[in-house]
Amino acid sequence: MESATSSKRQRVVQRAARDTVDEEEEEMFDERSVNKDLDIDSKIAALKVSLSVVCLLSRTGGKNLCRCSGTVVECERKQESGGGGGGGEFVATILTSANLLRFPAYSRYTFLAPDITVEVYLSKGKPLKGQVLGYDFHYNLAIIQITTDYPLPTAILTDIDVSMPLTPTPLLTDSKPFGLRPHTVDSSLFKLRGGDKVIALARTHNCHCLLVESGMLSIYKSSWLHCQELLYTSCKTTQVYIGGPLINCDGEVIGIVFHYDGYAAFLPINIASRCLQLLKRDRGVCHPWLGMTLTNSYAAKASVLEEIIQKFPHIRNGIIVKDVMKGSPAAHAGIISKDIIVECDGEVVRCSLEFCRMVWNRASQSVEVVVMRPSSSKPVKLTMVADELKPASYNWQVLFHLFACWFSYRNTSWPVPADKEYAAVIWMSIDLAVQRTTTWLDA
């Protein structure tokens, strides 16, 4: 009986490791690629960056692992090595999702698939061999390099500003009424507000088709995903869009697309481009950890916002602390739920994306913050010492989450495949986790 169960489990694992791109799935992608109802402005914007959009297919042990999209962000002439001939003359760098390298693909676990090979499909021509330059499982990003005999068009990356501070409306004489208005601190940032049009792009590998889905930014949407820096859109996407670019109406890349509940979540390019530089330079990314969840003031419930304004009628900026983990750096510093962080090391905090930038390189260093607290009429100054989230620590909770996900069918970090594939993915994860745990105990 045990042998039969083991054999059945092995067949399930083998089936899950096969090529996940079947004919039915390809037909669905082909239908969506037609985009009959796509407006002309979205098409024009997509064409500005389309030649920089690629499809990537990874294999492990000779079997297909993951298929996703990516963006060519750099292309430079290859340095001559003194040999004269052979090989490509240009080196292109592609920014994509770490799902390409994750085992099993599309899961939250930080296992790097063994014996990975990557193929890159451009808008036309034969697939090119990709080389893994770096990856970061926390932000789910990977960098792939390819060599070509001609230069590839590179996408324009533009940082975004999603802050909408609470500011007194100048047209009103009373100082207490407030209105939501985008601030204009840095003109180089692309101002993005809820309801603005955004466009998700992807490419298939079977026919090199460009896929385009337009939608709107939803700054008020929340989810179970652990990555707090993610923003959300109404773009209806599929898994092939993962790792592809999210663009504005000018064709500028403003984020990296991920798949969430049938729609496109995205990591702002502010973070992705910084990770790109660190991965190229250091082959790794530092992750400061404070142990608290934050929300932008404009995304708070109306009742919470009303309470804040009544208590602090002249408050202009800030991010709200939703929860604080017990024993975390934030808890040790004295930060509590409902605190409003208004300053960090002397800089005004306008949104959580800015706060992320301020503490990015501050792991193991003290950070001075100023908070407005409902129970206090004066600003409270606190000092935090941020911890660093080590990659090795990601897997400590793997076994717990494996069984939690098995019973709840909920993945709270990065999305997983459809339900029909889920059991196979879980079995692969359990098998690999048990193997690694046994190796660790024997060591």
Tab-separated table of C-alpha atoms in Angstrom:
chain	number	residue	atom	x	y	z
A	1	MET	CA	0.000	0.000	0.000
A	2	GLU	CA	2.786	2.367	0.955
A	3	SER	CA	4.654	1.498	-2.235
A	4	ALA	CA	1.567	2.229	-4.332
A	5	THR	CA	1.067	5.591	-2.612
A	6	SER	CA	4.718	6.479	-3.143
A	7	SER	CA	4.481	5.488	-6.815
A	8	LYS	CA	1.352	7.582	-7.286
A	9	ARG	CA	3.022	10.558	-5.621
A	10	GLN	CA	6.023	10.164	-7.901
A	11	ARG	CA	3.788	10.200	-10.975
A	12	VAL	CA	2.090	13.383	-9.715
A	13	VAL	CA	5.476	15.052	-9.215
A	14	GLN	CA	6.638	14.023	-12.674
A	15	ARG	CA	3.440	15.294	-14.237
A	16	ALA	CA	3.814	18.658	-12.466
A	17	ALA	CA	7.382	19.004	-13.733
A	18	ARG	CA	6.356	18.567	-17.355
A	19	ASP	CA	5.731	21.338	-19.811
A	20	THR	CA	2.932	23.478	-18.377
A	21	VAL	CA	2.160	25.026	-21.753
A	22	ASP	CA	-0.546	22.871	-23.333
A	23	GLU	CA	-2.641	23.516	-26.433
A	24	GLU	CA	-5.673	24.703	-24.483
A	25	GLU	CA	-3.589	27.291	-22.616
A	26	GLU	CA	-1.989	28.521	-25.846
A	27	GLU	CA	-5.413	28.942	-27.450
A	28	MET	CA	-6.445	31.128	-24.525
A	29	PHE	CA	-3.360	33.296	-24.938
A	30	ASP	CA	-3.913	33.572	-28.695
A	31	GLU	CA	-7.462	34.753	-28.163
A	32	ARG	CA	-6.367	37.360	-25.670
A	33	SER	CA	-3.551	38.540	-27.925
A	34	VAL	CA	-6.086	39.724	-30.488
A	35	ASN	CA	-7.152	42.549	-28.167
A	36	LYS	CA	-10.075	43.515	-30.379
A	37	ASP	CA	-11.386	46.041	-27.862
A	38	LEU	CA	-8.015	47.607	-27.042
A	39	ASP	CA	-8.056	51.364	-27.625
A	40	ILE	CA	-5.632	52.966	-30.057
A	41	ASP	CA	-3.788	54.924	-27.342
A	42	SER	CA	-2.935	51.692	-25.510
A	43	LYS	CA	-1.730	50.105	-28.738
A	44	ILE	CA	0.504	53.080	-29.546
A	45	ALA	CA	1.968	53.064	-26.028
A	46	ALA	CA	2.592	49.297	-26.235
A	47	LEU	CA	4.362	49.616	-29.579
A	48	LYS	CA	6.822	52.112	-28.089
A	49	VAL	CA	8.255	49.371	-25.867
A	50	SER	CA	7.151	46.161	-27.617
A	51	LEU	CA	10.553	45.294	-29.104
A	52	SER	CA	12.006	45.282	-25.584
A	53	VAL	CA	9.447	42.719	-24.338
A	54	VAL	CA	10.618	39.087	-24.390
A	55	CYS	CA	9.396	35.670	-23.333
A	56	LEU	CA	11.565	33.451	-21.148
A	57	LEU	CA	11.325	29.693	-20.706
A	58	SER	CA	13.298	27.899	-17.989
A	59	ARG	CA	14.038	24.197	-17.703
A	60	THR	CA	15.386	22.054	-14.921
A	61	GLY	CA	16.641	18.547	-15.544
A	62	GLY	CA	15.619	18.941	-19.169
A	63	LYS	CA	11.945	19.550	-18.276
A	64	ASN	CA	10.050	22.803	-18.545
A	65	LEU	CA	9.843	24.713	-15.278
A	66	CYS	CA	8.395	28.173	-15.909
A	67	ARG	CA	7.420	30.494	-18.693
A	68	CYS	CA	7.138	34.240	-18.101
A	69	SER	CA	7.885	37.600	-19.706
A	70	GLY	CA	10.664	40.127	-19.246
A	71	THR	CA	12.010	43.490	-20.370
A	72	VAL	CA	15.310	44.380	-22.035
A	73	VAL	CA	16.614	47.216	-19.854
A	74	GLU	CA	20.253	47.436	-20.967
A	75	CYS	CA	22.224	46.577	-24.102
A	76	GLU	CA	25.930	47.228	-24.514
A	77	ARG	CA	28.593	46.278	-27.017
A	78	LYS	CA	30.441	43.183	-25.879
A	79	GLN	CA	34.016	43.730	-24.775
A	80	GLU	CA	36.547	42.146	-27.111
A	81	SER	CA	38.515	39.361	-25.412
A	82	GLY	CA	41.342	39.307	-27.899
A	83	GLY	CA	40.141	36.345	-29.902
A	84	GLY	CA	38.587	38.019	-32.860
A	85	GLY	CA	35.473	36.217	-34.027
A	86	GLY	CA	32.644	34.094	-32.738
A	87	GLY	CA	29.868	34.920	-30.368
A	88	GLY	CA	27.559	37.878	-30.180
A	89	GLU	CA	28.741	41.446	-30.304
A	90	PHE	CA	26.184	42.862	-27.858
A	91	VAL	CA	25.190	41.906	-24.320
A	92	ALA	CA	21.575	42.590	-23.311
A	93	THR	CA	20.240	42.571	-19.743
A	94	ILE	CA	16.682	41.405	-19.097
A	95	LEU	CA	14.680	42.175	-15.959
A	96	THR	CA	12.095	39.526	-15.110
A	97	SER	CA	10.556	37.489	-12.276
A	98	ALA	CA	12.453	35.070	-10.039
A	99	ASN	CA	9.595	32.620	-10.669
A	100	LEU	CA	11.736	31.692	-13.647
A	101	LEU	CA	14.274	30.146	-11.267
A	102	ARG	CA	12.118	29.135	-8.317
A	103	PHE	CA	11.373	25.513	-7.508
A	104	PRO	CA	8.550	24.865	-7.778
A	105	ALA	CA	7.694	27.743	-10.086
A	106	TYR	CA	5.019	30.270	-9.072
A	107	SER	CA	5.386	29.508	-5.347
A	108	ARG	CA	6.638	31.524	-2.387
A	109	TYR	CA	9.473	29.162	-1.473
A	110	THR	CA	13.076	30.169	-1.965
A	111	PHE	CA	14.432	26.945	-3.412
A	112	LEU	CA	16.594	27.564	-6.464
A	113	ALA	CA	15.841	24.968	-9.131
A	114	PRO	CA	18.842	22.755	-9.950
A	115	ASP	CA	20.485	22.594	-13.392
A	116	ILE	CA	18.589	25.600	-14.753
A	117	THR	CA	18.710	26.512	-18.420
A	118	VAL	CA	16.941	29.577	-19.822
A	119	GLU	CA	15.749	30.323	-23.338
A	120	VAL	CA	14.841	33.863	-24.387
A	121	TYR	CA	12.377	34.564	-27.211
A	122	LEU	CA	12.496	37.967	-28.899
A	123	SER	CA	9.847	39.449	-31.183
A	124	LYS	CA	11.214	37.230	-33.967
A	125	GLY	CA	13.984	34.769	-34.674
A	126	LYS	CA	15.316	31.713	-32.910
A	127	PRO	CA	15.494	31.496	-29.106
A	128	LEU	CA	18.691	32.688	-27.448
A	129	LYS	CA	20.490	31.099	-24.533
A	130	GLY	CA	20.110	33.104	-21.340
A	131	GLN	CA	22.594	33.354	-18.492
A	132	VAL	CA	21.403	33.932	-14.919
A	133	LEU	CA	23.181	37.027	-13.638
A	134	GLY	CA	21.378	37.426	-10.312
A	135	TYR	CA	18.083	36.967	-8.489
A	136	ASP	CA	16.235	38.074	-5.383
A	137	PHE	CA	13.407	35.935	-4.019
A	138	HIS	CA	12.166	38.604	-1.597
A	139	TYR	CA	11.141	40.995	-4.373
A	140	ASN	CA	10.761	38.090	-6.830
A	141	LEU	CA	13.164	39.548	-9.385
A	142	ALA	CA	15.799	37.989	-11.629
A	143	ILE	CA	18.334	39.297	-14.134
A	144	ILE	CA	19.086	37.343	-17.312
A	145	GLN	CA	21.763	38.181	-19.868
A	146	ILE	CA	21.870	37.236	-23.543
A	147	THR	CA	24.321	37.910	-26.354
A	148	THR	CA	23.211	38.979	-29.825
A	149	ASP	CA	24.872	40.083	-33.023
A	150	TYR	CA	22.820	43.293	-33.154
A	151	PRO	CA	21.740	45.870	-30.533
A	152	LEU	CA	18.337	45.412	-28.935
A	153	PRO	CA	16.018	48.320	-28.122
A	154	THR	CA	15.929	49.063	-24.395
A	155	ALA	CA	12.918	50.208	-22.419
A	156	ILE	CA	12.737	53.554	-20.626
A	157	LEU	CA	12.389	53.075	-16.855
A	158	THR	CA	10.586	55.862	-14.992
A	159	ASP	CA	10.194	56.044	-11.218
A	160	ILE	CA	6.692	56.749	-9.985
A	161	ASP	CA	5.212	58.966	-7.301
A	162	VAL	CA	1.963	57.629	-5.845
A	163	SER	CA	1.772	59.935	-2.838
A	164	MET	CA	-1.267	62.105	-2.217
A	165	PRO	CA	-0.613	64.073	0.977
A	166	LEU	CA	-3.388	65.555	3.054
A	167	THR	CA	-3.003	69.281	2.417
A	168	PRO	CA	-5.201	72.284	3.191
A	169	THR	CA	-7.170	73.381	0.145
A	170	PRO	CA	-5.949	76.912	-0.669
A	171	LEU	CA	-9.317	77.988	-2.080
A	172	LEU	CA	-10.913	77.650	1.339
A	173	THR	CA	-10.370	80.180	4.097
A	174	ASP	CA	-11.016	77.686	6.877
A	175	SER	CA	-7.773	75.872	7.721
A	176	LYS	CA	-9.469	72.682	8.845
A	177	PRO	CA	-11.006	71.307	5.615
A	178	PHE	CA	-8.632	69.020	3.735
A	179	GLY	CA	-8.326	67.697	0.222
A	180	LEU	CA	-6.290	64.967	-1.465
A	181	ARG	CA	-3.819	66.389	-3.991
A	182	PRO	CA	-0.672	64.938	-5.579
A	183	HIS	CA	2.463	66.695	-4.378
A	184	THR	CA	5.082	68.029	-6.788
A	185	VAL	CA	8.397	67.541	-5.039
A	186	ASP	CA	10.381	65.844	-7.816
A	187	SER	CA	9.394	66.628	-11.393
A	188	SER	CA	11.400	63.646	-12.673
A	189	LEU	CA	8.920	61.238	-11.110
A	190	PHE	CA	5.846	60.101	-12.979
A	191	LYS	CA	2.779	61.104	-10.953
A	192	LEU	CA	0.403	58.168	-10.662
A	193	ARG	CA	-3.019	58.372	-9.049
A	194	GLY	CA	-5.839	55.916	-8.541
A	195	GLY	CA	-7.847	55.502	-11.741
A	196	ASP	CA	-4.952	56.375	-14.075
A	197	LYS	CA	-4.571	54.098	-17.088
A	198	VAL	CA	-1.762	51.512	-17.018
A	199	ILE	CA	-0.887	48.805	-19.543
A	200	ALA	CA	0.536	45.312	-18.935
A	201	LEU	CA	2.621	43.612	-21.634
A	202	ALA	CA	3.762	40.046	-22.235
A	203	ARG	CA	5.017	37.818	-25.043
A	204	THR	CA	4.345	34.186	-25.915
A	205	HIS	CA	7.116	31.840	-26.987
A	206	ASN	CA	5.241	29.683	-29.474
A	207	CYS	CA	4.450	32.438	-31.979
A	208	HIS	CA	6.283	35.427	-30.441
A	209	CYS	CA	2.911	37.178	-30.052
A	210	LEU	CA	2.725	40.413	-28.063
A	211	LEU	CA	-0.004	40.405	-25.403
A	212	VAL	CA	-1.472	43.692	-24.172
A	213	GLU	CA	-3.967	44.371	-21.369
A	214	SER	CA	-4.985	47.837	-20.246
A	215	GLY	CA	-6.544	48.756	-16.907
A	216	MET	CA	-6.483	51.278	-14.111
A	217	LEU	CA	-4.339	51.740	-11.033
A	218	SER	CA	-6.106	50.767	-7.807
A	219	ILE	CA	-4.278	52.439	-4.926
A	220	TYR	CA	-6.888	51.301	-2.428
A	221	LYS	CA	-6.707	47.586	-3.144
A	222	SER	CA	-5.167	45.343	-0.502
A	223	SER	CA	-4.299	41.659	-0.493
A	224	TRP	CA	-2.806	38.773	1.438
A	225	LEU	CA	0.537	39.126	-0.301
A	226	HIS	CA	3.502	39.731	2.013
A	227	CYS	CA	5.323	42.188	-0.231
A	228	GLN	CA	3.987	45.513	1.046
A	229	GLU	CA	5.539	47.483	-1.797
A	230	LEU	CA	3.233	45.929	-4.407
A	231	LEU	CA	0.583	48.068	-6.055
A	232	TYR	CA	-2.480	46.792	-7.876
A	233	THR	CA	-4.276	47.327	-11.177
A	234	SER	CA	-7.449	46.193	-12.906
A	235	CYS	CA	-5.488	44.676	-15.832
A	236	LYS	CA	-6.812	41.152	-16.381
A	237	THR	CA	-3.675	39.092	-16.794
A	238	THR	CA	-2.561	35.482	-16.897
A	239	GLN	CA	0.624	33.878	-15.650
A	240	VAL	CA	2.522	34.584	-18.871
A	241	TYR	CA	2.427	38.281	-17.925
A	242	ILE	CA	4.503	37.596	-14.786
A	243	GLY	CA	7.828	39.431	-15.006
A	244	GLY	CA	6.682	41.589	-17.912
A	245	PRO	CA	6.547	45.390	-17.904
A	246	LEU	CA	3.741	47.634	-16.725
A	247	ILE	CA	3.828	50.881	-18.703
A	248	ASN	CA	2.156	54.266	-18.707
A	249	CYS	CA	0.520	55.899	-21.709
A	250	ASP	CA	3.913	57.274	-22.802
A	251	GLY	CA	5.350	53.766	-23.138
A	252	GLU	CA	7.600	54.154	-20.081
A	253	VAL	CA	8.078	51.147	-17.788
A	254	ILE	CA	6.757	51.984	-14.322
A	255	GLY	CA	6.631	48.508	-12.792
A	256	ILE	CA	7.186	44.760	-13.072
A	257	VAL	CA	3.985	42.735	-13.398
A	258	PHE	CA	2.963	39.909	-11.084
A	259	HIS	CA	-0.212	37.855	-11.132
A	260	TYR	CA	-2.775	38.177	-8.346
A	261	ASP	CA	-6.352	36.822	-8.370
A	262	GLY	CA	-6.591	37.179	-12.138
A	263	TYR	CA	-5.343	40.763	-12.105
A	264	ALA	CA	-1.940	42.434	-12.357
A	265	ALA	CA	-0.148	43.406	-9.192
A	266	PHE	CA	3.142	45.175	-9.844
A	267	LEU	CA	6.380	46.078	-8.126
A	268	PRO	CA	7.152	49.784	-8.715
A	269	ILE	CA	10.147	50.294	-10.965
A	270	ASN	CA	11.641	52.502	-8.201
A	271	ILE	CA	12.414	49.300	-6.302
A	272	ALA	CA	13.024	47.020	-9.273
A	273	SER	CA	15.644	49.289	-10.842
A	274	ARG	CA	17.466	49.641	-7.520
A	275	CYS	CA	17.491	45.851	-7.164
A	276	LEU	CA	18.814	45.614	-10.724
A	277	GLN	CA	21.848	47.745	-9.921
A	278	LEU	CA	22.563	45.940	-6.641
A	279	LEU	CA	22.245	42.501	-8.217
A	280	LYS	CA	24.643	43.488	-10.995
A	281	ARG	CA	27.141	44.987	-8.563
A	282	ASP	CA	26.857	42.800	-5.456
A	283	ARG	CA	24.904	39.755	-6.705
A	284	GLY	CA	22.515	40.364	-3.803
A	285	VAL	CA	20.071	42.829	-2.248
A	286	CYS	CA	20.003	44.004	1.366
A	287	HIS	CA	16.551	43.804	2.964
A	288	PRO	CA	16.052	45.909	6.099
A	289	TRP	CA	13.328	44.508	8.339
A	290	LEU	CA	11.336	46.593	10.818
A	291	GLY	CA	8.499	44.206	11.637
A	292	MET	CA	5.471	46.400	10.954
A	293	THR	CA	2.823	46.711	8.263
A	294	LEU	CA	2.100	50.135	6.822
A	295	THR	CA	-0.605	51.792	4.762
A	296	ASN	CA	-0.645	55.101	2.949
A	297	SER	CA	-2.876	57.728	4.494
A	298	TYR	CA	-4.951	58.104	1.342
A	299	ALA	CA	-5.693	54.367	1.334
A	300	ALA	CA	-7.065	54.374	4.887
A	301	LYS	CA	-10.760	53.977	5.618
A	302	ALA	CA	-12.775	57.187	5.727
A	303	SER	CA	-13.488	56.670	9.439
A	304	VAL	CA	-9.764	56.342	10.204
A	305	LEU	CA	-8.950	59.373	8.067
A	306	GLU	CA	-11.628	61.411	9.813
A	307	GLU	CA	-10.198	60.475	13.216
A	308	ILE	CA	-6.700	61.521	12.113
A	309	ILE	CA	-7.834	64.883	10.744
A	310	GLN	CA	-9.891	65.667	13.835
A	311	LYS	CA	-6.901	64.918	16.067
A	312	PHE	CA	-4.274	66.576	13.841
A	313	PRO	CA	-6.080	69.164	11.667
A	314	HIS	CA	-2.860	70.446	10.079
A	315	ILE	CA	-1.170	67.127	9.289
A	316	ARG	CA	0.063	67.061	5.689
A	317	ASN	CA	1.868	63.761	5.166
A	318	GLY	CA	2.480	60.408	6.754
A	319	ILE	CA	1.974	56.653	6.604
A	320	ILE	CA	-0.174	54.751	9.070
A	321	VAL	CA	1.126	51.809	11.104
A	322	LYS	CA	-1.426	49.000	10.884
A	323	ASP	CA	0.294	46.252	12.875
A	324	VAL	CA	3.533	45.776	14.781
A	325	MET	CA	5.088	42.344	15.228
A	326	LYS	CA	5.965	41.419	18.774
A	327	GLY	CA	9.722	41.509	19.402
A	328	SER	CA	10.432	43.334	16.150
A	329	PRO	CA	12.694	46.399	15.760
A	330	ALA	CA	9.571	48.563	15.497
A	331	ALA	CA	8.180	47.118	18.733
A	332	HIS	CA	11.483	47.640	20.556
A	333	ALA	CA	11.507	51.253	19.374
A	334	GLY	CA	8.077	51.838	20.888
A	335	ILE	CA	6.026	52.099	17.700
A	336	ILE	CA	2.420	50.992	18.136
A	337	SER	CA	-0.573	50.424	15.914
A	338	LYS	CA	-2.260	53.592	14.565
A	339	ASP	CA	0.947	55.636	14.834
A	340	ILE	CA	1.477	57.948	11.862
A	341	ILE	CA	5.089	58.146	10.687
A	342	VAL	CA	5.638	61.675	9.359
A	343	GLU	CA	9.440	61.920	9.276
A	344	CYS	CA	12.415	59.599	8.853
A	345	ASP	CA	15.914	60.907	9.526
A	346	GLY	CA	14.730	64.448	8.930
A	347	GLU	CA	12.934	63.716	5.639
A	348	VAL	CA	9.190	64.077	5.242
A	349	VAL	CA	7.491	60.711	4.694
A	350	ARG	CA	4.791	61.055	2.038
A	351	CYS	CA	4.093	57.422	1.185
A	352	SER	CA	5.291	53.900	1.984
A	353	LEU	CA	7.297	53.791	-1.256
A	354	GLU	CA	9.352	56.788	-0.110
A	355	PHE	CA	9.781	55.266	3.347
A	356	CYS	CA	11.130	52.102	1.726
A	357	ARG	CA	13.746	54.211	-0.091
A	358	MET	CA	14.727	55.977	3.133
A	359	VAL	CA	15.447	52.780	5.087
A	360	TRP	CA	16.785	50.755	2.148
A	361	ASN	CA	20.462	50.813	3.133
A	362	ARG	CA	19.936	51.166	6.872
A	363	ALA	CA	20.085	47.532	7.987
A	364	SER	CA	21.790	47.257	11.406
A	365	GLN	CA	21.766	51.057	11.630
A	366	SER	CA	19.653	53.390	13.729
A	367	VAL	CA	16.776	55.217	12.058
A	368	GLU	CA	15.198	58.301	13.660
A	369	VAL	CA	11.467	58.582	13.066
A	370	VAL	CA	8.845	61.080	14.158
A	371	VAL	CA	5.314	59.787	14.705
A	372	MET	CA	1.992	61.410	15.442
A	373	ARG	CA	0.128	59.358	18.022
A	374	PRO	CA	-3.632	59.625	18.662
A	375	SER	CA	-3.021	59.429	22.423
A	376	SER	CA	-0.487	62.284	22.360
A	377	SER	CA	-0.941	65.882	21.277
A	378	LYS	CA	2.741	66.300	20.401
A	379	PRO	CA	5.028	64.513	17.914
A	380	VAL	CA	6.876	61.528	19.373
A	381	LYS	CA	10.520	60.940	18.390
A	382	LEU	CA	11.681	57.325	18.310
A	383	THR	CA	14.832	55.452	17.286
A	384	MET	CA	14.723	52.114	15.478
A	385	VAL	CA	17.566	49.769	14.600
A	386	ALA	CA	16.558	47.891	11.479
A	387	ASP	CA	17.369	44.186	11.226
A	388	GLU	CA	18.472	42.601	7.975
A	389	LEU	CA	16.341	39.895	6.438
A	390	LYS	CA	18.792	37.202	5.370
A	391	PRO	CA	18.006	34.924	2.419
A	392	ALA	CA	18.769	31.885	4.569
A	393	SER	CA	15.987	32.881	6.944
A	394	TYR	CA	13.318	32.692	4.227
A	395	ASN	CA	13.065	28.903	4.521
A	396	TRP	CA	12.619	28.640	8.299
A	397	GLN	CA	8.851	28.814	7.872
A	398	VAL	CA	8.706	26.647	4.774
A	399	LEU	CA	7.325	23.475	6.382
A	400	PHE	CA	4.722	25.437	8.325
A	401	HIS	CA	3.558	27.292	5.216
A	402	LEU	CA	3.560	24.120	3.142
A	403	PHE	CA	0.962	22.494	5.357
A	404	ALA	CA	-0.885	25.767	5.961
A	405	CYS	CA	-1.216	26.262	2.221
A	406	TRP	CA	-2.230	22.631	1.789
A	407	PHE	CA	-5.244	23.112	4.035
A	408	SER	CA	-6.145	26.703	3.155
A	409	TYR	CA	-5.213	26.836	-0.563
A	410	ARG	CA	-3.890	30.320	0.166
A	411	ASN	CA	-0.441	31.608	-0.694
A	412	THR	CA	0.300	34.892	1.015
A	413	SER	CA	3.617	35.807	-0.530
A	414	TRP	CA	3.639	35.142	-4.287
A	415	PRO	CA	0.824	33.591	-6.329
A	416	VAL	CA	0.631	29.896	-7.185
A	417	PRO	CA	-0.684	27.946	-10.201
A	418	ALA	CA	-4.293	27.013	-10.744
A	419	ASP	CA	-5.960	24.608	-8.330
A	420	LYS	CA	-5.548	21.616	-10.662
A	421	GLU	CA	-1.765	21.990	-10.415
A	422	TYR	CA	-1.690	22.906	-6.752
A	423	ALA	CA	-1.545	19.426	-5.251
A	424	ALA	CA	1.405	18.511	-7.449
A	425	VAL	CA	3.224	21.708	-6.508
A	426	ILE	CA	2.695	21.035	-2.810
A	427	TRP	CA	3.973	17.458	-3.138
A	428	MET	CA	7.113	18.684	-4.907
A	429	SER	CA	7.637	21.289	-2.179
A	430	ILE	CA	7.173	18.758	0.608
A	431	ASP	CA	9.554	16.277	-0.998
A	432	LEU	CA	12.254	18.936	-1.450
A	433	ALA	CA	11.699	20.433	2.020
A	434	VAL	CA	11.966	17.012	3.675
A	435	GLN	CA	15.161	16.240	1.756
A	436	ARG	CA	16.775	19.531	2.802
A	437	THR	CA	15.608	19.218	6.396
A	438	THR	CA	17.045	15.682	6.594
A	439	THR	CA	20.357	16.894	5.166
A	440	TRP	CA	20.438	19.748	7.696
A	441	LEU	CA	19.718	17.405	10.642
A	442	ASP	CA	22.394	14.976	9.518
A	443	ALA	CA	25.005	17.724	9.178
